[in-house]
XYZ file of C-alpha atoms in Angstrom:
438
model
C -12.181 -15.856 13.036
C -9.075 -14.623 11.186
C -11.096 -14.339 7.969
C -13.743 -12.276 9.767
C -11.085 -9.967 11.207
C -9.508 -9.507 7.771
C -12.903 -8.780 6.215
C -13.861 -6.444 9.063
C -10.707 -4.378 8.704
C -11.080 -4.186 4.924
C -14.736 -3.117 5.129
C -14.053 -0.520 7.836
C -11.030 0.925 6.021
C -12.763 1.108 2.646
C -15.972 2.480 4.179
C -14.011 5.335 5.754
C -12.132 6.104 2.545
C -15.073 5.722 0.170
C -17.292 7.752 2.483
C -14.753 10.581 2.558
C -14.146 10.318 -1.205
C -17.843 10.664 -2.002
C -18.168 13.421 0.611
C -15.505 15.336 -1.360
C -17.703 15.189 -4.474
C -20.822 16.126 -2.492
C -19.176 19.025 -0.658
C -17.875 20.568 -3.897
C -21.231 20.074 -5.624
C -23.211 21.716 -2.826
C -20.641 24.533 -2.646
C -21.481 25.423 -6.265
C -25.238 25.131 -5.755
C -25.722 21.737 -7.391
C -28.449 19.445 -6.124
C -27.151 16.210 -4.595
C -29.946 13.630 -4.670
C -28.180 10.720 -2.937
C -25.076 10.031 -0.839
C -24.483 6.324 -0.160
C -21.688 4.293 1.376
C -21.946 0.848 -0.208
C -23.953 -0.217 -3.224
C -27.615 -1.342 -3.375
C -29.615 -3.078 -2.094
C -30.232 -0.376 0.501
C -29.910 -1.271 4.189
C -31.276 2.017 5.518
C -31.372 5.706 4.648
C -32.730 9.029 5.834
C -33.630 12.268 4.094
C -32.062 15.561 5.063
C -32.948 18.492 2.898
C -32.675 17.585 -0.770
C -30.282 14.643 -0.136
C -30.971 11.025 0.793
C -28.149 9.639 2.958
C -27.822 5.876 3.248
C -25.824 2.666 3.519
C -25.880 -0.110 0.911
C -25.502 -3.839 1.501
C -22.449 -4.214 -0.778
C -19.670 -2.503 1.195
C -16.875 -2.227 -1.389
C -17.798 1.174 -2.815
C -20.200 4.090 -2.670
C -21.674 6.872 -4.772
C -23.250 10.318 -4.900
C -26.071 11.133 -7.303
C -25.743 14.719 -8.536
C -28.644 16.064 -10.575
C -27.860 16.497 -14.246
C -24.692 14.398 -14.242
C -24.161 11.344 -16.443
C -22.916 8.688 -14.025
C -23.229 4.974 -13.333
C -26.994 5.327 -12.823
C -27.316 6.103 -16.571
C -30.458 8.181 -15.896
C -30.983 9.113 -19.567
C -34.634 10.077 -18.984
C -33.654 12.921 -16.669
C -30.894 13.966 -19.070
C -33.408 14.321 -21.932
C -35.206 17.170 -20.139
C -34.230 20.829 -20.255
C -31.228 21.623 -17.984
C -32.150 23.217 -14.666
C -30.023 25.867 -12.866
C -29.202 23.469 -9.995
C -27.955 20.697 -12.261
C -24.352 19.625 -12.798
C -24.592 20.133 -16.562
C -25.748 23.736 -16.141
C -22.649 24.840 -14.255
C -19.412 26.215 -15.773
C -16.848 23.600 -16.802
C -14.334 24.735 -14.182
C -16.876 24.157 -11.397
C -17.726 20.701 -12.765
C -14.013 19.899 -12.917
C -13.569 20.796 -9.236
C -16.549 18.583 -8.341
C -15.016 15.646 -10.220
C -11.645 16.166 -8.539
C -13.204 16.618 -5.083
C -12.995 12.935 -4.132
C -9.382 12.592 -5.274
C -8.358 15.730 -3.385
C -9.999 14.487 -0.178
C -8.305 11.056 -0.484
C -4.916 12.737 -0.928
C -5.503 14.980 2.104
C -6.656 12.006 4.214
C -3.681 9.886 3.136
C -1.186 12.640 3.928
C -2.875 13.334 7.290
C -2.723 9.658 8.331
C 0.961 9.351 7.416
C 1.780 12.589 9.263
C 0.015 11.361 12.415
C 1.830 8.016 12.187
C 5.188 9.776 11.758
C 4.502 12.110 14.697
C 3.236 9.385 17.052
C 5.620 6.563 16.134
C 8.642 8.378 14.733
C 10.976 6.027 12.932
C 12.854 2.958 14.045
C 15.395 1.264 11.851
C 18.340 -1.101 11.846
C 21.545 0.432 10.557
C 23.796 -1.333 8.063
C 26.416 -1.661 10.810
C 24.000 -3.535 13.054
C 22.720 -5.723 10.195
C 26.259 -6.718 9.291
C 27.248 -7.710 12.799
C 25.940 -11.156 11.901
C 24.464 -10.872 8.394
C 21.077 -11.891 7.039
C 18.686 -14.833 7.118
C 17.921 -15.794 3.517
C 14.354 -16.993 2.920
C 13.405 -19.346 0.103
C 13.036 -16.539 -2.467
C 16.319 -14.984 -1.370
C 18.035 -18.327 -1.908
C 16.513 -18.487 -5.407
C 18.494 -15.424 -6.485
C 21.691 -16.631 -4.812
C 21.655 -15.111 -1.326
C 22.708 -17.269 1.628
C 22.088 -17.056 5.351
C 25.087 -15.321 6.922
C 25.730 -13.061 3.894
C 26.607 -9.484 4.801
C 25.139 -7.051 2.278
C 27.595 -4.195 1.802
C 26.153 -2.379 -1.232
C 22.800 -2.039 -2.983
C 22.928 -1.137 -6.679
C 26.602 -0.409 -6.212
C 26.077 2.050 -3.329
C 26.483 1.618 0.449
C 23.188 1.559 2.378
C 22.392 2.966 5.814
C 19.050 1.375 6.672
C 17.993 -2.298 6.530
C 14.659 -1.253 4.979
C 16.548 -0.048 1.899
C 17.245 -3.689 0.999
C 13.555 -4.234 0.188
C 12.719 -0.716 -0.981
C 10.852 0.175 -4.154
C 14.090 1.541 -5.619
C 15.478 -1.995 -5.476
C 12.466 -4.236 -6.091
C 10.658 -1.973 -8.577
C 13.828 -0.796 -10.299
C 15.541 -2.397 -13.267
C 18.846 -4.284 -13.167
C 19.107 -4.044 -9.383
C 21.730 -5.967 -7.424
C 23.189 -6.684 -3.994
C 26.902 -6.860 -3.286
C 27.524 -9.250 -0.400
C 30.496 -10.185 1.723
C 30.544 -13.974 1.924
C 33.351 -15.509 3.950
C 35.593 -12.522 3.204
C 34.863 -12.427 -0.546
C 32.559 -10.043 -2.377
C 29.815 -11.656 -4.467
C 27.427 -9.836 -6.817
C 23.781 -10.970 -6.613
C 21.550 -9.813 -9.479
C 17.845 -9.262 -8.820
C 15.612 -10.311 -11.763
C 13.443 -7.500 -13.140
C 10.296 -9.574 -12.562
C 11.270 -10.566 -9.028
C 8.685 -8.251 -7.419
C 5.839 -10.472 -8.641
C 7.172 -13.297 -6.462
C 6.927 -10.987 -3.453
C 3.249 -10.136 -4.024
C 2.312 -12.341 -1.063
C 2.891 -10.362 2.192
C 4.251 -13.478 3.929
C 6.794 -14.047 1.153
C 7.926 -10.436 1.337
C 8.334 -10.528 5.123
C 10.360 -13.742 4.895
C 12.536 -12.612 1.956
C 15.514 -11.408 3.983
C 15.725 -10.757 7.703
C 18.614 -9.812 9.950
C 20.293 -12.557 11.961
C 19.060 -11.532 15.405
C 20.323 -12.734 18.766
C 17.434 -12.372 21.220
C 16.099 -12.776 24.713
C 12.611 -13.509 25.997
C 10.422 -10.415 26.007
C 6.786 -10.477 27.129
C 5.461 -13.938 28.042
C 1.839 -14.618 27.068
C -0.306 -15.587 30.091
C -1.359 -19.274 30.260
C 0.930 -20.091 27.314
C 3.304 -23.075 27.164
C 6.151 -20.609 27.768
C 4.627 -19.413 31.051
C 3.706 -22.936 32.131
C 7.275 -24.079 31.483
C 8.627 -21.240 33.655
C 10.169 -18.957 31.000
C 10.744 -15.434 32.308
C 11.291 -12.093 30.634
C 15.040 -11.665 30.142
C 15.833 -15.372 29.727
C 18.090 -16.335 26.818
C 17.444 -19.686 25.145
C 20.756 -21.555 24.844
C 19.490 -24.823 23.312
C 16.409 -26.891 22.482
C 16.659 -30.674 22.757
C 20.417 -30.323 22.648
C 20.459 -28.119 19.516
C 22.390 -24.869 20.153
C 20.352 -21.678 19.685
C 21.917 -18.263 19.022
C 19.503 -16.522 16.657
C 15.712 -16.229 16.629
C 15.266 -17.952 13.238
C 17.059 -21.012 14.683
C 14.541 -21.139 17.531
C 11.655 -20.830 15.048
C 12.994 -23.681 12.907
C 13.383 -25.971 15.925
C 9.903 -25.213 17.236
C 8.364 -25.877 13.808
C 9.930 -29.341 13.870
C 8.466 -29.965 17.341
C 4.800 -29.013 16.794
C 2.642 -30.613 19.480
C 5.664 -32.254 21.139
C 7.685 -31.751 24.293
C 10.895 -29.732 24.199
C 13.737 -29.432 26.675
C 14.995 -25.841 26.850
C 18.219 -24.730 28.461
C 18.065 -21.006 29.249
C 20.582 -18.498 30.526
C 19.103 -16.703 33.543
C 21.416 -14.226 35.172
C 24.781 -15.893 35.851
C 23.411 -19.443 35.720
C 21.513 -21.816 33.490
C 18.181 -23.576 33.996
C 16.566 -26.550 32.264
C 12.874 -26.148 31.455
C 10.393 -28.539 29.850
C 7.752 -27.084 27.535
C 4.889 -28.404 25.412
C 5.157 -26.808 21.978
C 1.822 -25.610 20.526
C 0.403 -27.216 17.383
C 1.366 -24.081 15.443
C 5.008 -24.425 16.476
C 5.146 -21.631 19.082
C 5.666 -21.321 22.827
C 3.834 -18.049 23.467
C 6.293 -15.219 24.012
C 7.476 -12.095 22.202
C 11.204 -12.002 21.366
C 13.285 -8.950 22.217
C 16.081 -8.350 19.731
C 19.593 -7.831 21.070
C 20.538 -5.752 18.022
C 20.585 -2.010 18.552
C 17.784 -0.278 16.640
C 18.064 3.451 15.939
C 14.976 5.359 17.078
C 14.031 8.789 15.738
C 11.364 11.081 17.200
C 9.909 13.696 14.873
C 8.852 17.210 15.757
C 5.580 18.284 14.136
C 7.315 20.059 11.207
C 9.558 17.015 10.679
C 6.520 14.695 10.851
C 4.724 16.815 8.259
C 7.700 16.527 5.934
C 8.266 12.805 6.545
C 4.552 11.889 6.422
C 3.945 13.828 3.212
C 6.961 12.151 1.628
C 5.731 8.709 2.699
C 2.259 9.410 1.292
C 3.456 10.500 -2.143
C 5.943 7.615 -2.209
C 2.875 5.349 -2.458
C 1.821 7.103 -5.683
C 5.379 7.014 -7.023
C 5.641 3.282 -6.316
C 2.322 2.634 -8.064
C 3.552 4.474 -11.134
C 6.753 2.417 -11.119
C 4.731 -0.767 -10.664
C 2.500 0.022 -13.651
C 5.644 0.796 -15.632
C 6.933 -2.722 -14.952
C 3.613 -4.202 -16.092
C 3.569 -2.167 -19.321
C 7.197 -3.077 -20.057
C 6.313 -6.750 -19.654
C 8.714 -7.244 -16.736
C 5.889 -8.240 -14.369
C 2.627 -10.007 -15.207
C -0.586 -8.199 -14.276
C -1.956 -11.386 -12.679
C 0.904 -11.411 -10.156
C 1.044 -7.654 -9.546
C -2.652 -6.754 -9.167
C -4.767 -7.556 -6.137
C -8.485 -7.273 -5.482
C -10.488 -7.225 -2.231
C -9.217 -10.637 -1.067
C -5.579 -9.680 -1.616
C -6.061 -6.375 0.215
C -7.788 -8.133 3.126
C -4.801 -10.453 3.464
C -2.558 -7.399 3.817
C -4.527 -6.361 6.918
C -3.904 -9.784 8.467
C -5.942 -11.943 10.815
C -5.077 -9.958 13.967
C -6.598 -6.539 14.589
C -3.592 -4.226 14.853
C -4.616 -0.552 14.895
C -1.145 0.657 13.877
C -1.153 -1.584 10.812
C -4.826 -0.745 10.134
C -4.193 3.006 9.954
C -0.990 2.570 7.962
C -2.790 0.440 5.357
C -5.797 2.807 5.364
C -3.456 5.709 4.618
C -1.784 3.676 1.894
C -5.166 2.717 0.376
C -6.279 6.350 0.465
C -3.339 7.326 -1.744
C -3.898 4.291 -4.001
C -7.592 5.199 -4.417
C -6.616 8.758 -5.305
C -4.131 7.493 -7.884
C -6.488 4.917 -9.398
C -9.382 7.391 -9.600
C -7.103 9.892 -11.340
C -6.447 7.481 -14.227
C -7.940 8.807 -17.499
C -10.499 6.010 -17.818
C -14.135 6.873 -18.647
C -16.387 6.425 -15.588
C -13.484 7.231 -13.255
C -12.957 10.753 -11.927
C -9.836 11.055 -14.066
C -11.813 10.263 -17.223
C -14.377 12.948 -16.406
C -11.550 15.377 -15.633
C -9.934 14.778 -19.051
C -13.230 15.479 -20.862
C -13.856 18.621 -18.785
C -10.299 19.827 -19.370
C -10.877 19.426 -23.101
C -14.058 21.480 -22.781
C -12.264 24.242 -20.880
C -9.400 24.407 -23.382
C -11.446 24.070 -26.594
C -14.577 25.873 -25.486
C -16.683 23.017 -26.940
C -18.803 20.762 -24.763
C -19.060 17.095 -25.844
C -22.582 15.920 -26.589
C -24.608 14.072 -23.958
C -24.671 11.042 -26.288
C -20.863 10.967 -26.360
C -20.726 11.239 -22.560
C -23.271 8.439 -22.171
C -21.317 6.127 -24.489
C -18.021 6.996 -22.760
C -19.640 6.166 -19.407
C -20.829 2.792 -20.741
C -17.368 1.930 -22.076
C -15.778 2.944 -18.773
C -18.229 0.855 -16.743
C -17.488 -2.207 -18.875
C -13.741 -1.677 -18.393
C -14.089 -1.205 -14.639
C -16.372 -4.215 -14.161
C -14.008 -6.315 -16.244
C -11.025 -5.159 -14.187
C -12.865 -5.878 -10.929
C -13.865 -9.345 -12.130
C -10.265 -10.036 -13.159
C -8.923 -8.844 -9.787
C -11.368 -10.985 -7.783
C -10.773 -14.077 -9.947
C -7.027 -13.471 -9.674
C -7.265 -13.262 -5.861
C -9.193 -16.539 -5.705
C -6.742 -18.235 -8.085
C -3.729 -17.157 -6.006
C -5.424 -18.182 -2.750
C -6.342 -21.654 -4.060
C -3.290 -22.425 -6.200
């Protein structure tokens, strides 16, 4: 079921984004009087379609893409027979270069607008919630396995990042730190300052979402929040507001300690002592096979909440959207410098689906859809033949030089671009399977 939910979210998100991307091309083409023959979400074989005016609208069986067929344009259909005929006034090739350039950039522009809009709505609805450095350093951090690899320890209090004080816990895993070069943490460990260097290729070890989430976390005292109905927690008598004091005699102060104890008791009975009001109660619970009891923890650290006005949300959301592009540029820079291997840094459909997760969470869905919209805009803007960016480079050359490349050159460039893109897609899918299996 989790796999189906992951796949469903990926297909829905990409269908929305690809549909809007191709609509951007179609809208610009029709605006300049070009004939659009087909508009499809998904690739053939065709599931269904209908004709409206000059355009066939349809859905293809392969959901990870889409296309528009504009008359007189050399595209992935490689319709060389039509291109051998005399240009017609309604064809792409008959229009001025500046109009053709706008058509090619239409999909990218729409993806950027959609990405910015989603991030603005998220900022306006959710605001921001963060843990200040003061709150983090009340108790320090929980160091996951990868954190321990670079020298961090549970209980460390991080006082500086790259030599500068930080204000927000999220800064510890920001792109400035993980995508930068020669980054470091300065930690207070038992009253002494220790410098922890972060390897330049460390980001490739955090490519798995689970690894990144478990890298470093705050040490959080907690109480019982919402109790799941019919769960072992409810059957044992746990109530909202209870504080777990111990499990099977092992003292519990922080949430990660509770998680570790429950993982060691999968499918077994556990004796819980909880603080309830001024007294204590002993409860007996059957731990699930996945090492949980069935409740949501409520942190006892004080999170700072910020609500944005609409102008503030526009500013914050736009900044968040373009940060995605900036981070992608920095990520490619690490690959080209040889600091990170492409096999660890790049993900295909399977890797993206795993980001959505096996639980349908609309907040996460729209955040990742906004992120993917900006990524699609960035990737399509790359100057690779067959991508929008490749077409844009050729059209820009035509505008500047006044000379139009021959149809034969455009056909060959399209073929080269298709080979590159298919090779990249095959690599990404194989890489996803390799990482999932090994």
